[in-house]
Tab-separated table of C-alpha atoms and ligand atoms in Angstrom:
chain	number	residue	atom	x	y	z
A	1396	UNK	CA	-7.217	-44.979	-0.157
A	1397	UNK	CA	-8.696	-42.278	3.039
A	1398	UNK	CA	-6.930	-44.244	6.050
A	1399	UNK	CA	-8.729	-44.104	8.872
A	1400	UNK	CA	-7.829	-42.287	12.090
A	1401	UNK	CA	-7.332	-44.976	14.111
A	1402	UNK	CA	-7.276	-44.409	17.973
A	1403	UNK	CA	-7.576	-48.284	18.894
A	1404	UNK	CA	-6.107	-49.408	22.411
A	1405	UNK	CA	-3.860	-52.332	20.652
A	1406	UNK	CA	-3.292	-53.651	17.969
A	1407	UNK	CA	-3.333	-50.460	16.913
A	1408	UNK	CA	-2.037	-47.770	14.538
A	1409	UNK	CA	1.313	-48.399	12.484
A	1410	UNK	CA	3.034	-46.151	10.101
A	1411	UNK	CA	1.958	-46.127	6.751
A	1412	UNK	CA	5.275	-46.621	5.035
A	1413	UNK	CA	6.066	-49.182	7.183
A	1414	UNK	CA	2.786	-51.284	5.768
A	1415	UNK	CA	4.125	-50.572	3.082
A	1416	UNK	CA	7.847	-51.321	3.438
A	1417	UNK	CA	5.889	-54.901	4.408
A	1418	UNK	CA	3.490	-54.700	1.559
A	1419	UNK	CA	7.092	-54.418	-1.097
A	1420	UNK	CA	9.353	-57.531	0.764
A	1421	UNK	CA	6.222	-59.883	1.838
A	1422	UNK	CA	6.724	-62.257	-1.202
A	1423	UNK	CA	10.673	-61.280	-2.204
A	1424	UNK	CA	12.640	-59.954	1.145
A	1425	UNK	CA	15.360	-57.856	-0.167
A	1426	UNK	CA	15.582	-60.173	-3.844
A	1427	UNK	CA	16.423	-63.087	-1.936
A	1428	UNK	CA	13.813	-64.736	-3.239
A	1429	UNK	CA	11.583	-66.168	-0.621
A	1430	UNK	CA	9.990	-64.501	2.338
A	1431	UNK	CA	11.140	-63.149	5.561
A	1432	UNK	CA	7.743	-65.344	6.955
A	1433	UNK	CA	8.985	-68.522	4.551
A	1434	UNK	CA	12.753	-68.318	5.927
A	1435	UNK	CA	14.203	-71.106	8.887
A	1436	UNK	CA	14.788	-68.759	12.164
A	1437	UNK	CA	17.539	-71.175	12.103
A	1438	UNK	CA	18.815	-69.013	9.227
A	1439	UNK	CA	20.807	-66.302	7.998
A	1440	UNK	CA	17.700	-64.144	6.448
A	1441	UNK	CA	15.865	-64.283	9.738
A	1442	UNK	CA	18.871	-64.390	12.321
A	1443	UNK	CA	20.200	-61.565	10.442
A	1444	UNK	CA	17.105	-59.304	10.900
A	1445	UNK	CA	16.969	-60.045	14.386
A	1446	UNK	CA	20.095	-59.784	15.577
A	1447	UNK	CA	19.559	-56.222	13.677
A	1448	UNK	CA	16.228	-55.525	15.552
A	1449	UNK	CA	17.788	-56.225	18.867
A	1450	UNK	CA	20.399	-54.006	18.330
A	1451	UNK	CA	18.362	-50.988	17.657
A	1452	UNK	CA	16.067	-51.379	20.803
A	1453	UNK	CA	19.446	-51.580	22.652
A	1454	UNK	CA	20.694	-48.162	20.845
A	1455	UNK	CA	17.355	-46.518	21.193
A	1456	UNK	CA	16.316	-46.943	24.761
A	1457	UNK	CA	20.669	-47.056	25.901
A	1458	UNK	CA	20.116	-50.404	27.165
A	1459	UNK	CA	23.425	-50.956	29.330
A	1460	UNK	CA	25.398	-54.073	27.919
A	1461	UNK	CA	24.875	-56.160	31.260
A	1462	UNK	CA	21.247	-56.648	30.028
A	1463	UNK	CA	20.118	-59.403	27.782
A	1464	UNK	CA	17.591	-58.573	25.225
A	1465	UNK	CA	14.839	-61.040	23.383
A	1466	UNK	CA	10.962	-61.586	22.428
A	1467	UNK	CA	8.797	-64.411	23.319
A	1468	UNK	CA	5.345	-65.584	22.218
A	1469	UNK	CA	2.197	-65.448	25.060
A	1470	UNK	CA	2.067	-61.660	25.360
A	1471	UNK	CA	2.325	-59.888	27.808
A	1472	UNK	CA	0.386	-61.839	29.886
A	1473	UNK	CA	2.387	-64.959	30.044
A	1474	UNK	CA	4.729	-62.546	32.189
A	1475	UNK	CA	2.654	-62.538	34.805
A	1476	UNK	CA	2.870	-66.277	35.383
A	1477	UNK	CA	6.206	-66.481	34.184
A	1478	UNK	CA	7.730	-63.557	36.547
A	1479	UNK	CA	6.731	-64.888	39.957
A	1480	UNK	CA	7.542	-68.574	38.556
A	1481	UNK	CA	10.979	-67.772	38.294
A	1482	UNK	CA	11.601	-64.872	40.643
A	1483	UNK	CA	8.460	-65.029	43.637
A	1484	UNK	CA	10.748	-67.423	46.045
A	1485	UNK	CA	9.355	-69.420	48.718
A	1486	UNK	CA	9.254	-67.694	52.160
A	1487	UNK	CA	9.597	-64.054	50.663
A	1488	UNK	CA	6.636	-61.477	49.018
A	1489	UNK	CA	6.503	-60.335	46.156
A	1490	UNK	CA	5.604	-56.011	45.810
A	1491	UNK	CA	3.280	-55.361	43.752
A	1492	UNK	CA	1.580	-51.503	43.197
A	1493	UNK	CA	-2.091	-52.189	42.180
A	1494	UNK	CA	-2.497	-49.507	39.793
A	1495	UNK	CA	-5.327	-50.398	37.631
A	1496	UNK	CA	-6.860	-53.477	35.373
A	1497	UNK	CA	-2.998	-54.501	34.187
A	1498	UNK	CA	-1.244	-53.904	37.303
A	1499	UNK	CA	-4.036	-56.241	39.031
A	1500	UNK	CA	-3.937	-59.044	36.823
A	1501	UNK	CA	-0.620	-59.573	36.982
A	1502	UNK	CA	-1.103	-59.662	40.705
A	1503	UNK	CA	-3.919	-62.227	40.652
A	1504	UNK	CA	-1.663	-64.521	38.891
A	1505	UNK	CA	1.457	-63.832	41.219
A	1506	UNK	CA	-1.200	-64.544	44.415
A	1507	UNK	CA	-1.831	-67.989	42.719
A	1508	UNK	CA	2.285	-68.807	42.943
A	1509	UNK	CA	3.226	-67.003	46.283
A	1510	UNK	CA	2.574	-64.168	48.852
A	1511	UNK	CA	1.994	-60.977	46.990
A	1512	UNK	CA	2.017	-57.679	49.575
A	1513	UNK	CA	-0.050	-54.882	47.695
A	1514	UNK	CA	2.153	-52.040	48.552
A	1515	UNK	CA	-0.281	-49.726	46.919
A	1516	UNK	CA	-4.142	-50.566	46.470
A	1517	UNK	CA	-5.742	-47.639	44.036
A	1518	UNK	CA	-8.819	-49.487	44.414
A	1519	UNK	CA	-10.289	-46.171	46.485
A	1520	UNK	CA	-9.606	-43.511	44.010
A	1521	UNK	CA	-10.741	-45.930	41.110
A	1522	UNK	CA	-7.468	-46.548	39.740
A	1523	UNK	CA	-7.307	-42.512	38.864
A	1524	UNK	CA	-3.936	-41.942	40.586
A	1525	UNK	CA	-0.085	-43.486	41.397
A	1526	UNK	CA	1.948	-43.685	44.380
A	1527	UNK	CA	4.875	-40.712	44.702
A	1528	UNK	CA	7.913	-42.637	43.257
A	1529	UNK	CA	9.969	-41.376	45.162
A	1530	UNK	CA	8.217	-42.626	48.648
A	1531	UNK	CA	7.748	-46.009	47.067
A	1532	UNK	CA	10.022	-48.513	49.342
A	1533	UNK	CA	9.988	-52.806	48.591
A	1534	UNK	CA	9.262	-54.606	51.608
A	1535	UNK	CA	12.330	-55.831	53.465
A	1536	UNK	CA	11.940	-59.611	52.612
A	1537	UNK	CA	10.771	-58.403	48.858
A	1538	UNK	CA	11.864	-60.699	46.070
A	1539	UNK	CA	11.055	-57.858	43.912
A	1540	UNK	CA	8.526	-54.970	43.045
A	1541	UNK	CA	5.916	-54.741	40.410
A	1542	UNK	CA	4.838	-52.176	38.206
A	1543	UNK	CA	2.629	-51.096	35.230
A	1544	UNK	CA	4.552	-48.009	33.780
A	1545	UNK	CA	0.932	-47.065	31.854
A	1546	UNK	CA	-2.495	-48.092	32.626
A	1547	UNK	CA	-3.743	-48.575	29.388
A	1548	UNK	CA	-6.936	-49.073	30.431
A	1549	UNK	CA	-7.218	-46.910	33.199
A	1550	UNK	CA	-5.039	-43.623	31.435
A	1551	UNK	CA	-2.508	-43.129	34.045
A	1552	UNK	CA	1.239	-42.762	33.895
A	1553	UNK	CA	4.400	-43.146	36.051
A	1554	UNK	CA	6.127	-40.275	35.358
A	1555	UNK	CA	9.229	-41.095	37.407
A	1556	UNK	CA	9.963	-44.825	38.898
A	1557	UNK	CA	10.981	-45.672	42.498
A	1558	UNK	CA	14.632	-46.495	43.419
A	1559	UNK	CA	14.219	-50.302	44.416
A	1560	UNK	CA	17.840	-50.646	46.006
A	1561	UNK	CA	18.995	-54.122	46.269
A	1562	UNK	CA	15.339	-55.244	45.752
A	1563	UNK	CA	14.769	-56.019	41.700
A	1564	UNK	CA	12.082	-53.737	40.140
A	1565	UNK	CA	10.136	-55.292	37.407
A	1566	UNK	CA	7.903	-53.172	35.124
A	1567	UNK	CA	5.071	-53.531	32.743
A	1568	UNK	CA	6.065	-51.407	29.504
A	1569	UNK	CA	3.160	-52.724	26.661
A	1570	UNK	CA	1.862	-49.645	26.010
A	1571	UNK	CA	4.409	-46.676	26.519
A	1572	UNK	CA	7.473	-48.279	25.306
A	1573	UNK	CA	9.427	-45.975	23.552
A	1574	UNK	CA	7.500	-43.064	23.757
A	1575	UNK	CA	9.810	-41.923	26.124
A	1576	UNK	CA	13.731	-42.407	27.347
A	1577	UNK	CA	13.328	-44.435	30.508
A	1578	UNK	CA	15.939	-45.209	33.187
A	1579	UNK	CA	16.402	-48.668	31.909
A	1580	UNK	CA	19.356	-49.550	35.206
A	1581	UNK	CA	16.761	-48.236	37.443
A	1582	UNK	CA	15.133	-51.989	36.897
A	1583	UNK	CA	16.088	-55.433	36.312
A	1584	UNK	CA	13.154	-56.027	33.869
A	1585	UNK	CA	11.305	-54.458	31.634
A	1586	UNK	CA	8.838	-56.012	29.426
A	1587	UNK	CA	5.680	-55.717	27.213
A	1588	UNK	CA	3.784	-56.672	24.103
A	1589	UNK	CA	4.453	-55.330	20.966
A	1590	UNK	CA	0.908	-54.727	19.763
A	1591	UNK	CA	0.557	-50.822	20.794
A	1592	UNK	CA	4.054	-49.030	20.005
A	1593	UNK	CA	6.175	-51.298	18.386
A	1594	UNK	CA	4.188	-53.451	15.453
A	1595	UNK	CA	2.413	-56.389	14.763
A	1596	UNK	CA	1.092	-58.311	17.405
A	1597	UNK	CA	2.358	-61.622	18.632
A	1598	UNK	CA	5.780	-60.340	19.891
A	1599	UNK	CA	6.459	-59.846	23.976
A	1600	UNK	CA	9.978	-58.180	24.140
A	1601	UNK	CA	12.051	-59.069	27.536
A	1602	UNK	CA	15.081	-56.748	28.434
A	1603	UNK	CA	16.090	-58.200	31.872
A	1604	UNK	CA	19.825	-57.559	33.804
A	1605	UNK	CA	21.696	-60.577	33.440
A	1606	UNK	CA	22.169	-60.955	37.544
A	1607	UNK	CA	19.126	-60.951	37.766
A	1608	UNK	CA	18.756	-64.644	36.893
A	1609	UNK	CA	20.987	-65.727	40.028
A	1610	UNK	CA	17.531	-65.167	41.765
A	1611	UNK	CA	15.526	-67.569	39.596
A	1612	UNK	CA	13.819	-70.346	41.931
A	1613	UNK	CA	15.341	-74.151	40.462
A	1614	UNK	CA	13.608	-76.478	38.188
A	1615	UNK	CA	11.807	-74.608	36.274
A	1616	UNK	CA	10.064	-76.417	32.855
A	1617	UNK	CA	12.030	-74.978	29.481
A	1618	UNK	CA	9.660	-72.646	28.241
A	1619	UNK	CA	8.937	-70.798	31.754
A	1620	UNK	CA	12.682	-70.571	32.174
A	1621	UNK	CA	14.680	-66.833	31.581
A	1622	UNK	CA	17.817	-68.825	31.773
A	1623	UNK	CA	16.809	-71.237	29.310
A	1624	UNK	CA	15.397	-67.772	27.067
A	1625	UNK	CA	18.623	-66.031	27.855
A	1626	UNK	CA	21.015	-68.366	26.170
A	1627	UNK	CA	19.122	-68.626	23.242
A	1628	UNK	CA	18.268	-65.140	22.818
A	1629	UNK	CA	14.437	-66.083	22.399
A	1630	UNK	CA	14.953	-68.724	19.792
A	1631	UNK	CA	14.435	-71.631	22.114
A	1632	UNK	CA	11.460	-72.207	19.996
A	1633	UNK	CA	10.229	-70.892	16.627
A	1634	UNK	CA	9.909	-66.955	17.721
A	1635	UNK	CA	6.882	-65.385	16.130
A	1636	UNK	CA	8.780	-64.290	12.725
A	1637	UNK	CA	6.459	-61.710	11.248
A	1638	UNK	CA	5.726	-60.008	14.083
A	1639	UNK	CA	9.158	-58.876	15.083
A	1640	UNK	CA	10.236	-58.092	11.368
A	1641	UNK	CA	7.747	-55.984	11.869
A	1642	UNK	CA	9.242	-54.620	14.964
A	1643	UNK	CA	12.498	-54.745	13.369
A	1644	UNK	CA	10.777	-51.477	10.594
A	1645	UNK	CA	9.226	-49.840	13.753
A	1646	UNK	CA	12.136	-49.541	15.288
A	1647	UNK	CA	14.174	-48.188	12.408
A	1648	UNK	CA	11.263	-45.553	11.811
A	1649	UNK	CA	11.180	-44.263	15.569
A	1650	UNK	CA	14.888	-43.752	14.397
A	1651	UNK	CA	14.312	-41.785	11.335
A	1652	UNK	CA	11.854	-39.891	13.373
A	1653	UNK	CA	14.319	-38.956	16.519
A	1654	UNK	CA	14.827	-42.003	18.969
A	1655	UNK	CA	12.980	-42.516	21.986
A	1656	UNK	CA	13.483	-38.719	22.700
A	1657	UNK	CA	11.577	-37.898	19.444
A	1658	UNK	CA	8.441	-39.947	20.497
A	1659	UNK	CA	8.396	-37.892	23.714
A	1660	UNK	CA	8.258	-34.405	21.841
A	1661	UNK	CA	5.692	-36.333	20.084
A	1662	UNK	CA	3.982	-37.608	22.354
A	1663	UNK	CA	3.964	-34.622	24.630
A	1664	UNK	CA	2.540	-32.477	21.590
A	1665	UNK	CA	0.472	-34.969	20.407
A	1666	UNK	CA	-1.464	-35.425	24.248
A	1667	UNK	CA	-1.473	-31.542	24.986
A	1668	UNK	CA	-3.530	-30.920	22.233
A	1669	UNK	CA	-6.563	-33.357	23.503
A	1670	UNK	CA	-5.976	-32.726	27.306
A	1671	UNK	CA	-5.783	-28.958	26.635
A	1672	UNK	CA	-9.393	-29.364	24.956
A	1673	UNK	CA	-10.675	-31.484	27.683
A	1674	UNK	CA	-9.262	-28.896	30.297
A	1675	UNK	CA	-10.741	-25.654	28.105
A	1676	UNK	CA	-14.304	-27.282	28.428
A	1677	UNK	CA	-16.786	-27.844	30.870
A	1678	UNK	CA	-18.321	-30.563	28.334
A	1679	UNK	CA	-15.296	-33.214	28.588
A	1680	UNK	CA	-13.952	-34.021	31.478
A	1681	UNK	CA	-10.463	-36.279	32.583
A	1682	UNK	CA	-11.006	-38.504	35.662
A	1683	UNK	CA	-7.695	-39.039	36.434
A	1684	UNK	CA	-5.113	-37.109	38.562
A	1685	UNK	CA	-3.068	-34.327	36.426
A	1686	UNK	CA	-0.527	-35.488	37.649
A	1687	UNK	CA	-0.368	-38.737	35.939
A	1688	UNK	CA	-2.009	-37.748	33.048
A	1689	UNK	CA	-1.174	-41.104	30.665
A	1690	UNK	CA	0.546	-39.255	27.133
A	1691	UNK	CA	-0.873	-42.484	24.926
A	1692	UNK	CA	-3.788	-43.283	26.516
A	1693	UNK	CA	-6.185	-40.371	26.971
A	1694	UNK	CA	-9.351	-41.300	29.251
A	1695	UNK	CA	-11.939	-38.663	29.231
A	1696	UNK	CA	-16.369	-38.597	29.850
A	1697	UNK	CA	-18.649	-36.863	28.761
A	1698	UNK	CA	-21.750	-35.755	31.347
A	1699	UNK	CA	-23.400	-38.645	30.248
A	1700	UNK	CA	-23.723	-42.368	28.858
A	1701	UNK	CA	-26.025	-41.816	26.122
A	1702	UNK	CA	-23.709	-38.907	24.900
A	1703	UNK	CA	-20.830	-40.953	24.865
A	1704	UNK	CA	-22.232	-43.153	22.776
A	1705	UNK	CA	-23.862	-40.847	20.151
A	1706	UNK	CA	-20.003	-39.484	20.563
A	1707	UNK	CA	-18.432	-42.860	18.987
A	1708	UNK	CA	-21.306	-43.350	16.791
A	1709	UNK	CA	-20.287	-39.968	15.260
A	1710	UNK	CA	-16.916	-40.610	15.286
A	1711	UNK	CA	-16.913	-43.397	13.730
A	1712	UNK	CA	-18.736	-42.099	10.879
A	1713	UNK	CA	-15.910	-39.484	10.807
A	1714	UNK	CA	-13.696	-41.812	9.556
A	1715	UNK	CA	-12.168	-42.315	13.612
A	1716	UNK	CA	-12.006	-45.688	15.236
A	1717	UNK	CA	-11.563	-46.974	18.622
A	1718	UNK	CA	-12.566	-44.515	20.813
A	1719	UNK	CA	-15.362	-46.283	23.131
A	1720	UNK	CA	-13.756	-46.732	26.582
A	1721	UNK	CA	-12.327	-50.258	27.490
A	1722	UNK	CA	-15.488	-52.171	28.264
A	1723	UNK	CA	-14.476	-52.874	31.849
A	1724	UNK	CA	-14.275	-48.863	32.773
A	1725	UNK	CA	-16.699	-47.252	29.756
A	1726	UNK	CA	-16.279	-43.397	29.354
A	1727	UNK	CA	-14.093	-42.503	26.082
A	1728	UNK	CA	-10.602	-43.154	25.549
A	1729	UNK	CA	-8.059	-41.627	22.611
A	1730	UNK	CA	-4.774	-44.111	22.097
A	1731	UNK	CA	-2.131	-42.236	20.620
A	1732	UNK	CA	0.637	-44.213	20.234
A	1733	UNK	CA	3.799	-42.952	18.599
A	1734	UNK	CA	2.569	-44.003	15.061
A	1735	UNK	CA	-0.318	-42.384	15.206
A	1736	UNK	CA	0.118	-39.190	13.066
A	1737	UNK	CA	-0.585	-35.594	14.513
A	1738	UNK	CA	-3.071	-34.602	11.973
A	1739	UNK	CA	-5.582	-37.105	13.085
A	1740	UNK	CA	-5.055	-35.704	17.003
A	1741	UNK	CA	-5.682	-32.056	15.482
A	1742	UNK	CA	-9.108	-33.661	13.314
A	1743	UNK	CA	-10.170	-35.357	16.769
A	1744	UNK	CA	-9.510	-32.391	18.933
A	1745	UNK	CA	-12.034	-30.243	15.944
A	1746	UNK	CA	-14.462	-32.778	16.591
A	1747	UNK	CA	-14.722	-32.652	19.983
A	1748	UNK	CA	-14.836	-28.724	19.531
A	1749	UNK	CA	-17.855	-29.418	16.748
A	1750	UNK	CA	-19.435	-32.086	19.200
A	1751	UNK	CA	-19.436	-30.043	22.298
A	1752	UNK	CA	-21.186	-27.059	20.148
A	1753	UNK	CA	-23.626	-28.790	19.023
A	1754	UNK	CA	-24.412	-30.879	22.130
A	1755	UNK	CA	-23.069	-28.797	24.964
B	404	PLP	C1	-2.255	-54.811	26.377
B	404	PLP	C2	-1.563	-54.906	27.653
B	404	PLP	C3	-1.260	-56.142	28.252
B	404	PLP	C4	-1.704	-57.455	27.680
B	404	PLP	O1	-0.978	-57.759	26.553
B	404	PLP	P1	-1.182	-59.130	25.768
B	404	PLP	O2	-0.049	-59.067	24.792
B	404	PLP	O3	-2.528	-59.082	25.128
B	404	PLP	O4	-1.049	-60.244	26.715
B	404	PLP	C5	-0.545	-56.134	29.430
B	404	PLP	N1	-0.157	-54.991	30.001
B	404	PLP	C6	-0.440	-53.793	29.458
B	404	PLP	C7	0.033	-52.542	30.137
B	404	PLP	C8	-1.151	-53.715	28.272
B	404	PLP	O5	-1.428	-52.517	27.729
């Protein structure tokens, strides 16, 4: 079988021989004789794997003890409801830096629940640039501050993150988790769908500091509340099963393949070698700032719509998927997530050198 070279947004790539490490233990898990997807999560086969899956994300992203880790169903998005539901209390704002489409949404929703103070609004530059981390201060009656670590949509990055103080920062991880080492005690949550680094889709993982639920606002319904999540490590209600066993295999390849500091050199390799061709043409072009360059999302135009198109169309036929801009933004955009192998970055950089020859 000729895989394709698949640059989709999420779900996205996956490693082949982790398909296939599904593909061998779908029916017979490990000659137990049922299915990981048949067993009780009440039971040993599934609890097993978990408690297994949650101890590698702990060991690769040196996740201090005082932090409970679990997934949830409802994506990433039911975060944004369920974050200022718990921690936006009354008679406080919440901080929220409006950083692009994911960054924004979650703000709409927190609006809906309490007072949300914008700290940053990128709305002027067109969501093509981030605050300087290091300038970025919570407003003194803050409950906490928001953050997208990567705009998926709009291909921008945090490169470092803001010291919060006493103030809890919270931050949006879907779509660079694990491609790098992050400075997990700088926040009190971190949280994201599985669907772009880490597997199958249907998993939201939550890593949150344990104090921080002394902050939660009271009477809360069961399924909205961390506590409630906390004690039961996730399995409050039937967790969706296939979707973290299949986190469970990404997690022990991103440890065959070096850790969270492997996926950088990766990553870092992997995005020079389509930024340096964008940057060594006058054809392609990045609209964001340089400086926050996004290393799995790559945004990039061409000098014009009908181009961009014929681009895809030719791409595709290449054998390379998902590169038409989010629909919201248009333009071009390459997702290369950690699984996504650095052959098919080399093939897509050639093409763009091909393309721009013949249409330049
Ligand atoms: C994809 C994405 C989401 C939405 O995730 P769902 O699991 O579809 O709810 C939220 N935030 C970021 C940064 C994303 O990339």
């Amino acid at each position: 079988m000729e895989r394709k070279k698949n640059f989709f947004a999420g779900p996205s790539v996956m490693p082949v021989e982790v398909l296939e490490q599904i593909r061998d233990q779908m029916v017979d898990f490990n000659g137990q004789g049922l299915s990981m997807v048949e067993a009780s999560h009440r039971g040993g086969l599934f609890e097993e794997m978990y408690d297994e899956c949650l101890d590698l994300f702990k060991e690769l992203l040196h996740i201090p003890d005082d932090y409970d880790i679990y997934f949830l169903g409802g994506g990433a998005t039911l975060q944004f409801t369920m974050i200022p539901t718990n921690f936006l209390r009354p008679n406080t704002v919440a901080d929220y830096i409006k950083s692009g489409t994911w960054a924004n949404k979650a703000g709409e929703d927190a609006e809906k629940l309490g007072k949300v103070n914008y700290y940053y609004d990128g709305t002027d530059n067109k969501f093509s640039s981030l605050p300087d981390a290091s300038k970025v201060k919570p407003s003194a009656n803050s409950s906490y501050l928001y953050l997208c670590s990567n705009e998926t949509i709009g291909g921008i990055e945090w490169q470092d993150f803001p010291d919060t103080g006493d103030v809890p920062l919270i931050g949006d991880m879907s779509s660079d988790i694990l491609s790098r080492p992050v400075p997990v005690e700088k926040f009190s949550m971190i949280y994201g769908g599985v669907q772009k680094n880490l597997g199958p889709a249907g998993a939201t993982f939550i890593i949150m500091k344990k104090s921080l639920l002394e902050k939660q606002n009271p009477n809360l319904t069961a399924y909205m509340d961390y506590k409630r999540h906390s004690k039961d490590k996730g399995l409050y209600n039937t967790p969706p099963v296939f979707s973290i066993w299949g986190v469970k295999l990404m997690l022990e390849w991103i440890k065959r393949n070096g850790g969270a500091e492997g996926m950088q050199k990766r990553a870092v390799e992997k995005s020079s070698i389509i930024y340096d061709t964008i940057d060594g043409s006058s054809f392609f072009r990045s609209p964001v700032d340089p400086k926050f360059r996004s290393k799995m999302n790559i945004v990039f135009r061409l000098p014009n719509e009908d181009l961009e198109k014929q681009f895809v169309s030719e791409a595709t036929k290449n054998g390379m998927l998902g590169l038409k801009g989010h629909r919201s933004v248009g333009g071009l955009r390459a997702s290369v997530y950690n699984a996504l192998p650095k052959e098919d970055v080399v093939a897509l950089a050639q093409f763009m050198k091909d393309f721009e020859r013949k249409n330049g």
